[in-house]
mmCIF file of C-alpha atoms in Angstrom:
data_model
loop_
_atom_site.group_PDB
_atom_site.id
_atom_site.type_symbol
_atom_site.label_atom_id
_atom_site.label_comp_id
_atom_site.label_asym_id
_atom_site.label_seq_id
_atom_site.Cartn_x
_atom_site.Cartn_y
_atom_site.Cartn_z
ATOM 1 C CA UNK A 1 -196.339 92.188 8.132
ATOM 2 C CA UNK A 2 -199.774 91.528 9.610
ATOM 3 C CA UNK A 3 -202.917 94.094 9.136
ATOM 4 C CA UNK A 4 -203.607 95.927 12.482
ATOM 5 C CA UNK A 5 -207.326 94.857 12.649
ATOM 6 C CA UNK A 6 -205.969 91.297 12.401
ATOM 7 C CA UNK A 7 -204.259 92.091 15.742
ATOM 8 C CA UNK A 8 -205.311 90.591 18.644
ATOM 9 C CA UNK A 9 -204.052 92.033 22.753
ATOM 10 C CA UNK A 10 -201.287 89.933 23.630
ATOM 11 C CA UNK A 11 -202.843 89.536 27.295
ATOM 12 C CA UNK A 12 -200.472 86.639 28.461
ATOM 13 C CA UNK A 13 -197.547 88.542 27.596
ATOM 14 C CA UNK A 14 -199.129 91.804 29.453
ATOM 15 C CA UNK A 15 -199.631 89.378 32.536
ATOM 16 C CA UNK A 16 -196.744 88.301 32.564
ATOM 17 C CA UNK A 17 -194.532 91.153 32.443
ATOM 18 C CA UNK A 18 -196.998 92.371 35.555
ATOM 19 C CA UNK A 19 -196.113 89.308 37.245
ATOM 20 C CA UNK A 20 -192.291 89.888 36.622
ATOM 21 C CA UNK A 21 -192.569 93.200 38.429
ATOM 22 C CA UNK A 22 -194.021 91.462 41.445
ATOM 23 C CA UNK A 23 -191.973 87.923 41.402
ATOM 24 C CA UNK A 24 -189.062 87.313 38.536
ATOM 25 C CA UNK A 25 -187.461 84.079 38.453
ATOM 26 C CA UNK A 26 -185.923 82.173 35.633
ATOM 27 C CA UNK A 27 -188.814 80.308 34.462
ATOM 28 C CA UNK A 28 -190.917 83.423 34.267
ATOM 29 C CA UNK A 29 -188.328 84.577 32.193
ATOM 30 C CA UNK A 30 -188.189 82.154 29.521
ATOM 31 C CA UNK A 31 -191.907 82.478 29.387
ATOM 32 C CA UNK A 32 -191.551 86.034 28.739
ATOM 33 C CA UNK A 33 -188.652 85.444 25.796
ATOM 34 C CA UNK A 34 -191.382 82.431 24.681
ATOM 35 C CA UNK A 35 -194.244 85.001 24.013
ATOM 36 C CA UNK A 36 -191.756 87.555 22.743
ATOM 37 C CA UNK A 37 -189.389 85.423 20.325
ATOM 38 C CA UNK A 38 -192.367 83.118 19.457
ATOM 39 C CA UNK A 39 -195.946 84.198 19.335
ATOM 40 C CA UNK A 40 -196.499 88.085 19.683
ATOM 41 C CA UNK A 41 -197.305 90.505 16.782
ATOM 42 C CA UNK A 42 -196.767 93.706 18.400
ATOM 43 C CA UNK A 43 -197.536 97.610 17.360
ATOM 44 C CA UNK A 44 -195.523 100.559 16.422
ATOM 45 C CA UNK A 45 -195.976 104.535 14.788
ATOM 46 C CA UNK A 46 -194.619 105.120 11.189
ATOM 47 C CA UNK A 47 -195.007 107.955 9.177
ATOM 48 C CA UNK A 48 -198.218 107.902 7.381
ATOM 49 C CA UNK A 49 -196.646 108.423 3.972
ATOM 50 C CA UNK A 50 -194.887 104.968 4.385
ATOM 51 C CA UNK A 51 -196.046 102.216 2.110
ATOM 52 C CA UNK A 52 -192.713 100.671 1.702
ATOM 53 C CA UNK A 53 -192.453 96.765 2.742
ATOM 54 C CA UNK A 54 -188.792 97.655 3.132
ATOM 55 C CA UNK A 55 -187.666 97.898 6.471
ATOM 56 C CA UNK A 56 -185.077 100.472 5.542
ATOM 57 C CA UNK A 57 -187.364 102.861 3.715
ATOM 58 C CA UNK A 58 -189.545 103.121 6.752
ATOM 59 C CA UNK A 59 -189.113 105.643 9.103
ATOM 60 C CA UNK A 60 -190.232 104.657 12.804
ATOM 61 C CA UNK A 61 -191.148 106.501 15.703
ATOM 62 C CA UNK A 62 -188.106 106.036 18.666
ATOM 63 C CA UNK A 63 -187.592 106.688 22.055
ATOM 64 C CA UNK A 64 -184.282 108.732 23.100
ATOM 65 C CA UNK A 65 -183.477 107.775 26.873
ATOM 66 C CA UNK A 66 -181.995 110.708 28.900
ATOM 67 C CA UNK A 67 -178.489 109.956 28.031
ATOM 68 C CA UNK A 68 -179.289 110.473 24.468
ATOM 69 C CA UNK A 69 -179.589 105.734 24.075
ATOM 70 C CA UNK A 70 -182.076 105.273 20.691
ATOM 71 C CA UNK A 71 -184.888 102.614 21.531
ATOM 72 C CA UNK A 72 -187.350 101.201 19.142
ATOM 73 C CA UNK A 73 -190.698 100.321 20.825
ATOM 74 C CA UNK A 74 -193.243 98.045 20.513
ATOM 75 C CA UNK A 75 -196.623 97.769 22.029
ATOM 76 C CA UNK A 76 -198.604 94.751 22.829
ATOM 77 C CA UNK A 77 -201.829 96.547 22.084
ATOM 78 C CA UNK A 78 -204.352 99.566 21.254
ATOM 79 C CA UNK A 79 -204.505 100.334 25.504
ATOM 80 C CA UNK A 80 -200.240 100.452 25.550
ATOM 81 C CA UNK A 81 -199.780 102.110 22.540
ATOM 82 C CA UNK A 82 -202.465 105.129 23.325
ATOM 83 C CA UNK A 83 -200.087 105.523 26.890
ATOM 84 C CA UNK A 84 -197.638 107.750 24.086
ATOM 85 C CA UNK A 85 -200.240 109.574 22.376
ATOM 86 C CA UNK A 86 -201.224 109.350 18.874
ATOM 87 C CA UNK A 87 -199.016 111.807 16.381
ATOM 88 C CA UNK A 88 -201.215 113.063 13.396
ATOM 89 C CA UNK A 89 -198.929 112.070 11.159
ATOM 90 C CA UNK A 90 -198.300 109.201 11.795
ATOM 91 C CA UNK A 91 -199.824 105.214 11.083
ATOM 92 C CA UNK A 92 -199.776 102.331 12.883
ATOM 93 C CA UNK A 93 -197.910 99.007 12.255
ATOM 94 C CA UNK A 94 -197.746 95.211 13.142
ATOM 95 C CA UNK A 95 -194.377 93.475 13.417
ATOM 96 C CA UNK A 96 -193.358 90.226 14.957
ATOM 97 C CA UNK A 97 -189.644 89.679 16.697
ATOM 98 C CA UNK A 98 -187.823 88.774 13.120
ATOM 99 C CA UNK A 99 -189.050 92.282 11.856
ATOM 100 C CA UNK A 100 -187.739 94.206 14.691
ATOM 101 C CA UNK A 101 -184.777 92.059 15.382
ATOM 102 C CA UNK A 102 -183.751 93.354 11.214
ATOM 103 C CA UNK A 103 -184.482 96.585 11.748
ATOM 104 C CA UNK A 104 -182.195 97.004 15.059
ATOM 105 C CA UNK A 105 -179.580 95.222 13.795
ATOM 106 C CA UNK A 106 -178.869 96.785 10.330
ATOM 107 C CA UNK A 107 -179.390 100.529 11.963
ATOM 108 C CA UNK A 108 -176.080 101.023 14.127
ATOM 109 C CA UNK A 109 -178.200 104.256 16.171
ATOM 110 C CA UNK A 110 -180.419 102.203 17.932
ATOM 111 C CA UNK A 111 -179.749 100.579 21.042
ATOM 112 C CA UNK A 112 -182.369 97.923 21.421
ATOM 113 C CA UNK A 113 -186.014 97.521 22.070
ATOM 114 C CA UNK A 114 -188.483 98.046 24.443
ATOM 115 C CA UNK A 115 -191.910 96.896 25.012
ATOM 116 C CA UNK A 116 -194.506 98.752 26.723
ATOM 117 C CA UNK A 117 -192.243 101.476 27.766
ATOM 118 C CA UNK A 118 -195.252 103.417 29.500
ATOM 119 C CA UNK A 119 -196.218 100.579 31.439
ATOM 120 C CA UNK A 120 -194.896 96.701 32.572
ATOM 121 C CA UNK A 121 -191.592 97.570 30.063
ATOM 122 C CA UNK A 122 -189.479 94.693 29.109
ATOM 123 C CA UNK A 123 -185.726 96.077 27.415
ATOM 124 C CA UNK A 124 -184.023 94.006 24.870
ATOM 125 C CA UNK A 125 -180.443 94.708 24.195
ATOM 126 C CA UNK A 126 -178.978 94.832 20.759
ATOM 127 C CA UNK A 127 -176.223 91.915 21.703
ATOM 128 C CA UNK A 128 -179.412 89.674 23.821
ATOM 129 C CA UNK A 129 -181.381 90.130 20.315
ATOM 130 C CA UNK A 130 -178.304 88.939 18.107
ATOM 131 C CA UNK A 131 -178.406 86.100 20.828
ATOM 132 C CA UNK A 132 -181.862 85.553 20.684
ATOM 133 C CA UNK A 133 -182.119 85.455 16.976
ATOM 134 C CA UNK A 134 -179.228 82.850 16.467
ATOM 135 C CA UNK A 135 -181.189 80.616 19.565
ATOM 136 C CA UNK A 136 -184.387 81.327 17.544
ATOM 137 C CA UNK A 137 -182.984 80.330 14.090
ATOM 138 C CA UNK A 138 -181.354 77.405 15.424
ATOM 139 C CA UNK A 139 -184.708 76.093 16.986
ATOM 140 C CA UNK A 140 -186.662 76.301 13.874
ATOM 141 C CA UNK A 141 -184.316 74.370 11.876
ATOM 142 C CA UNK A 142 -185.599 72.110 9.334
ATOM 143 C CA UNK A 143 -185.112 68.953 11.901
ATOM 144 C CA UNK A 144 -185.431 65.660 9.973
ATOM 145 C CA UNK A 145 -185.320 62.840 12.550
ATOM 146 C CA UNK A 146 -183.031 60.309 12.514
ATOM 147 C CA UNK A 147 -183.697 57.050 14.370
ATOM 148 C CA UNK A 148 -181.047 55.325 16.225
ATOM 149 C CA UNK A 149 -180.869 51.685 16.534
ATOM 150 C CA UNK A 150 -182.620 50.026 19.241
ATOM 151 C CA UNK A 151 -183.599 53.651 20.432
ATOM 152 C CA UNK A 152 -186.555 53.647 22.717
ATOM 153 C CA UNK A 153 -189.559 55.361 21.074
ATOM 154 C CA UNK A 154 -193.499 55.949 21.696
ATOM 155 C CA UNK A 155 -195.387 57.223 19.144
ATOM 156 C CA UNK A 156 -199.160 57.919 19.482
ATOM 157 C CA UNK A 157 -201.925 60.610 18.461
ATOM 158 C CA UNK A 158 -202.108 63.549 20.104
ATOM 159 C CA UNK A 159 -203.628 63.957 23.575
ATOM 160 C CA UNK A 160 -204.286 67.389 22.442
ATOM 161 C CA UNK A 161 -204.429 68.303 18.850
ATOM 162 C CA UNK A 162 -202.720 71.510 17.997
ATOM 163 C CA UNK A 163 -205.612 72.622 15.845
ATOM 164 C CA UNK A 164 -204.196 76.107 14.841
ATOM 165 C CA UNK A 165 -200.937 74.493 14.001
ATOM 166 C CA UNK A 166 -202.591 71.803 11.727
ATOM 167 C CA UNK A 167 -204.464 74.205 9.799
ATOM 168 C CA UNK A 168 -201.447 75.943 9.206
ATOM 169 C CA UNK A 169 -199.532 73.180 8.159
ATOM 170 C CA UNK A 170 -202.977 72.541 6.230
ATOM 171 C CA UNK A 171 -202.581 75.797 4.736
ATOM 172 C CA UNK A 172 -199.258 75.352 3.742
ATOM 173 C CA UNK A 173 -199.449 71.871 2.223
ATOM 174 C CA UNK A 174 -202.447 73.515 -0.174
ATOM 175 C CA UNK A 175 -199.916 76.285 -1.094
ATOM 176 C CA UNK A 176 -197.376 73.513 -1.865
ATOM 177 C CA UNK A 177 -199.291 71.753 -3.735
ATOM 178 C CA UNK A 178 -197.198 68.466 -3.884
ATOM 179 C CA UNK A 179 -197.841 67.119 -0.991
ATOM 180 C CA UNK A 180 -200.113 63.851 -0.721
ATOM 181 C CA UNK A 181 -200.592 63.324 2.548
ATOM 182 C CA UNK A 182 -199.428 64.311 6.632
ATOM 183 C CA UNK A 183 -199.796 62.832 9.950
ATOM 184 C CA UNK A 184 -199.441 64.116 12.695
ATOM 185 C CA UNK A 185 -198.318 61.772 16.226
ATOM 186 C CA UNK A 186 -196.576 62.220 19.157
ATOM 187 C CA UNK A 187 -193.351 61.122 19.594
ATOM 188 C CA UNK A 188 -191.779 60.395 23.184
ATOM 189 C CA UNK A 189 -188.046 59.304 23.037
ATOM 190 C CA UNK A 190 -185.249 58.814 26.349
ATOM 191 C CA UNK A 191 -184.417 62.338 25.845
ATOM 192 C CA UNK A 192 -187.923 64.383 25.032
ATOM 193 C CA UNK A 193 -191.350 64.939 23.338
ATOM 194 C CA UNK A 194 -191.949 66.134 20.227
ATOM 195 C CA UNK A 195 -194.342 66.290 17.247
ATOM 196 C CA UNK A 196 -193.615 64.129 14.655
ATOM 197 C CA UNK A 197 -194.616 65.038 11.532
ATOM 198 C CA UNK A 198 -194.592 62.805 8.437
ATOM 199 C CA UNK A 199 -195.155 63.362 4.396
ATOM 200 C CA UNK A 200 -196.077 61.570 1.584
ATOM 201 C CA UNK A 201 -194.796 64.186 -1.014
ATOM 202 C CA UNK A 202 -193.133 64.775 -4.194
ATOM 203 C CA UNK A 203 -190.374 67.659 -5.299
ATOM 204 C CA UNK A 204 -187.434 68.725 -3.035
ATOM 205 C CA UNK A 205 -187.525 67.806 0.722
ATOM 206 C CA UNK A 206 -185.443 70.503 2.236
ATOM 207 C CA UNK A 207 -187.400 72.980 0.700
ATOM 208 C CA UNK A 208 -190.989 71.196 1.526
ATOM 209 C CA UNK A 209 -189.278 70.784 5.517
ATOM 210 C CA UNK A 210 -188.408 74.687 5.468
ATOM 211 C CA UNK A 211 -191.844 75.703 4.196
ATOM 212 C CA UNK A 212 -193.815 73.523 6.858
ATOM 213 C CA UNK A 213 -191.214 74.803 9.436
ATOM 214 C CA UNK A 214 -191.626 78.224 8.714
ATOM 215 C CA UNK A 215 -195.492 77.548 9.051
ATOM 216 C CA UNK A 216 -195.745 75.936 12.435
ATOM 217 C CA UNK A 217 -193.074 77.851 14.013
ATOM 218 C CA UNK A 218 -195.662 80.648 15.759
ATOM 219 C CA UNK A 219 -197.451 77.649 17.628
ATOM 220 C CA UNK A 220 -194.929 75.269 18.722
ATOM 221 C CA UNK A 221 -195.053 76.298 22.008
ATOM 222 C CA UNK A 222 -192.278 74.343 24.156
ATOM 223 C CA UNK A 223 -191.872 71.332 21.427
ATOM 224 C CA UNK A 224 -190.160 70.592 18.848
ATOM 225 C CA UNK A 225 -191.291 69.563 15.381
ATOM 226 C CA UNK A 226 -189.369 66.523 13.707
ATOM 227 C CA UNK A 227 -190.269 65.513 10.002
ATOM 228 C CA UNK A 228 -189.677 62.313 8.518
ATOM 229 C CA UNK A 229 -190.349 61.699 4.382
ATOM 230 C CA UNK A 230 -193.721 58.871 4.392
ATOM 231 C CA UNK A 231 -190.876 56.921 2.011
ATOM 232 C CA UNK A 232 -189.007 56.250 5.025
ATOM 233 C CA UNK A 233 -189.542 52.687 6.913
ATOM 234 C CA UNK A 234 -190.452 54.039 10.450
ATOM 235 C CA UNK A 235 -192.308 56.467 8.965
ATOM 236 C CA UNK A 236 -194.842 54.479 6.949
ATOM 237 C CA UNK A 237 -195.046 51.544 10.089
ATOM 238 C CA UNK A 238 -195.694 54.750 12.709
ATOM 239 C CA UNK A 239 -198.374 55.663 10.507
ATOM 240 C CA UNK A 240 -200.180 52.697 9.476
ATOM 241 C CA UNK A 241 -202.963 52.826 12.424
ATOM 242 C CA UNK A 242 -203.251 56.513 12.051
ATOM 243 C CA UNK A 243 -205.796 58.665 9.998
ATOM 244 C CA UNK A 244 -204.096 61.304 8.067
ATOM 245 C CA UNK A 245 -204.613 65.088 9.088
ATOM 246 C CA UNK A 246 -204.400 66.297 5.639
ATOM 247 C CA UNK A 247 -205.450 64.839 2.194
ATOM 248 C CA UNK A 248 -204.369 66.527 -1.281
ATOM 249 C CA UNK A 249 -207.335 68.095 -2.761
ATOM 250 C CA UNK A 250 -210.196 67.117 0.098
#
């Protein structure tokens, strides 16, 4: 969970829920579920008293629809939350989709979620966040390239560095401790772009790919991140007029 005055408004995802009210289509859709699933931390009310980090220990504030339907909500900021009034007794709280999507789904009584129900609301079903979880989970998959045979690649720096991604992955590789080295490139194949991210590491590799996955998944944006061990041939000729992004111990 992240501190509230770590927070920061979530004003694309407030302009675009406006915008939906005015002009939905498909594509503003999926940039909606993009913010959602991907990037926003939102707010919510519990009980004061609550220090548990256990989900199920916690007791939230709901919304009860007229036809007695249980919704948890969330708020994109200070401005939407105030819109229900602030309850003495309770606190507030920062969650991200994964939080919300466990506390739906293990309590049977609540129908879904909502965001910003007292303005530009967006409704989540319980069965569209078990979908959206499983399309989330298989996204962020540890994805270790493999290279076909006479496949047609480009790889080449970055036209625009994902700085807060990098210092993530920075982050991460410090915490790790066993990696050596990373680069970074761009990788353009028949089928799509991606990052392509390569290591020069010791210790297990699944675990090392799930750690850096689980790092850069909040700023991925519409790519994909592929891995590929430095040991590997393409990887250490891809990266052999390339500076590395991150150095053990400098």
């Amino acid at each position: 969970m992240i501190n509230i005055h770590e927070n920061k408004e979530n004003q694309r995802l407030k302009d675009l829920l406006k915008k939906m009210y005015k002009d939905n289509n498909p594509k503003l859709e999926n940039e909606i579920l993009e913010e959602i699933i991907m990037k926003v931390n939102f707010l919510s009310y519990i009980n004061s008293n609550e220090n548990e980090t256990n989900f199920e220990n916690i007791n939230f504030n709901v919304l009860t629809t007229d036809d007695n339907k249980i919704y948890l909500p969330a708020f994109t900021d200070l401005e939407e939350l105030s819109k229900w009034g602030i309850p003495s007794n309770m606190d507030t709280i920062t969650l991200n989709f994964d939080n919300y999507v466990e506390i739906i789904l293990e309590n049977e009584n609540i129908e879904g979620l909502v965001i910003n129900p007292f303005g530009d609301s967006y409704i989540l079903s319980r069965e569209w966040l078990k979908e959206l979880k499983d399309m989330k989970k298989e996204r962020l998959k540890v994805n270790e390239v493999r290279i076909e045979a006479n496949s047609k690649i480009l790889i080449d720096e970055p036209k625009h560095c994902p700085t807060m991604m990098m210092e993530e992955i920075k982050n991460c590789c410090n915490s790790l401790g066993n990696i050596n080295k990373a680069w970074l490139l761009e990788m353009m194949t028949e089928k799509d772009k991606s990052w392509l991210l390569i290591l020069d590491f010791e210790g297990d590799k699944n675990y090392i790919f799930s750690k850096i996955s689980q790092a850069a998944r909040n700023y991925l944006g519409n790519m994909y991140l592929d891995m590929l061990p430095y040991e590997d041939d393409f990887a250490r000729n891809s990266v052999q007029n390339y500076k590395a992004f991150y150095s053990k111990n400098k």
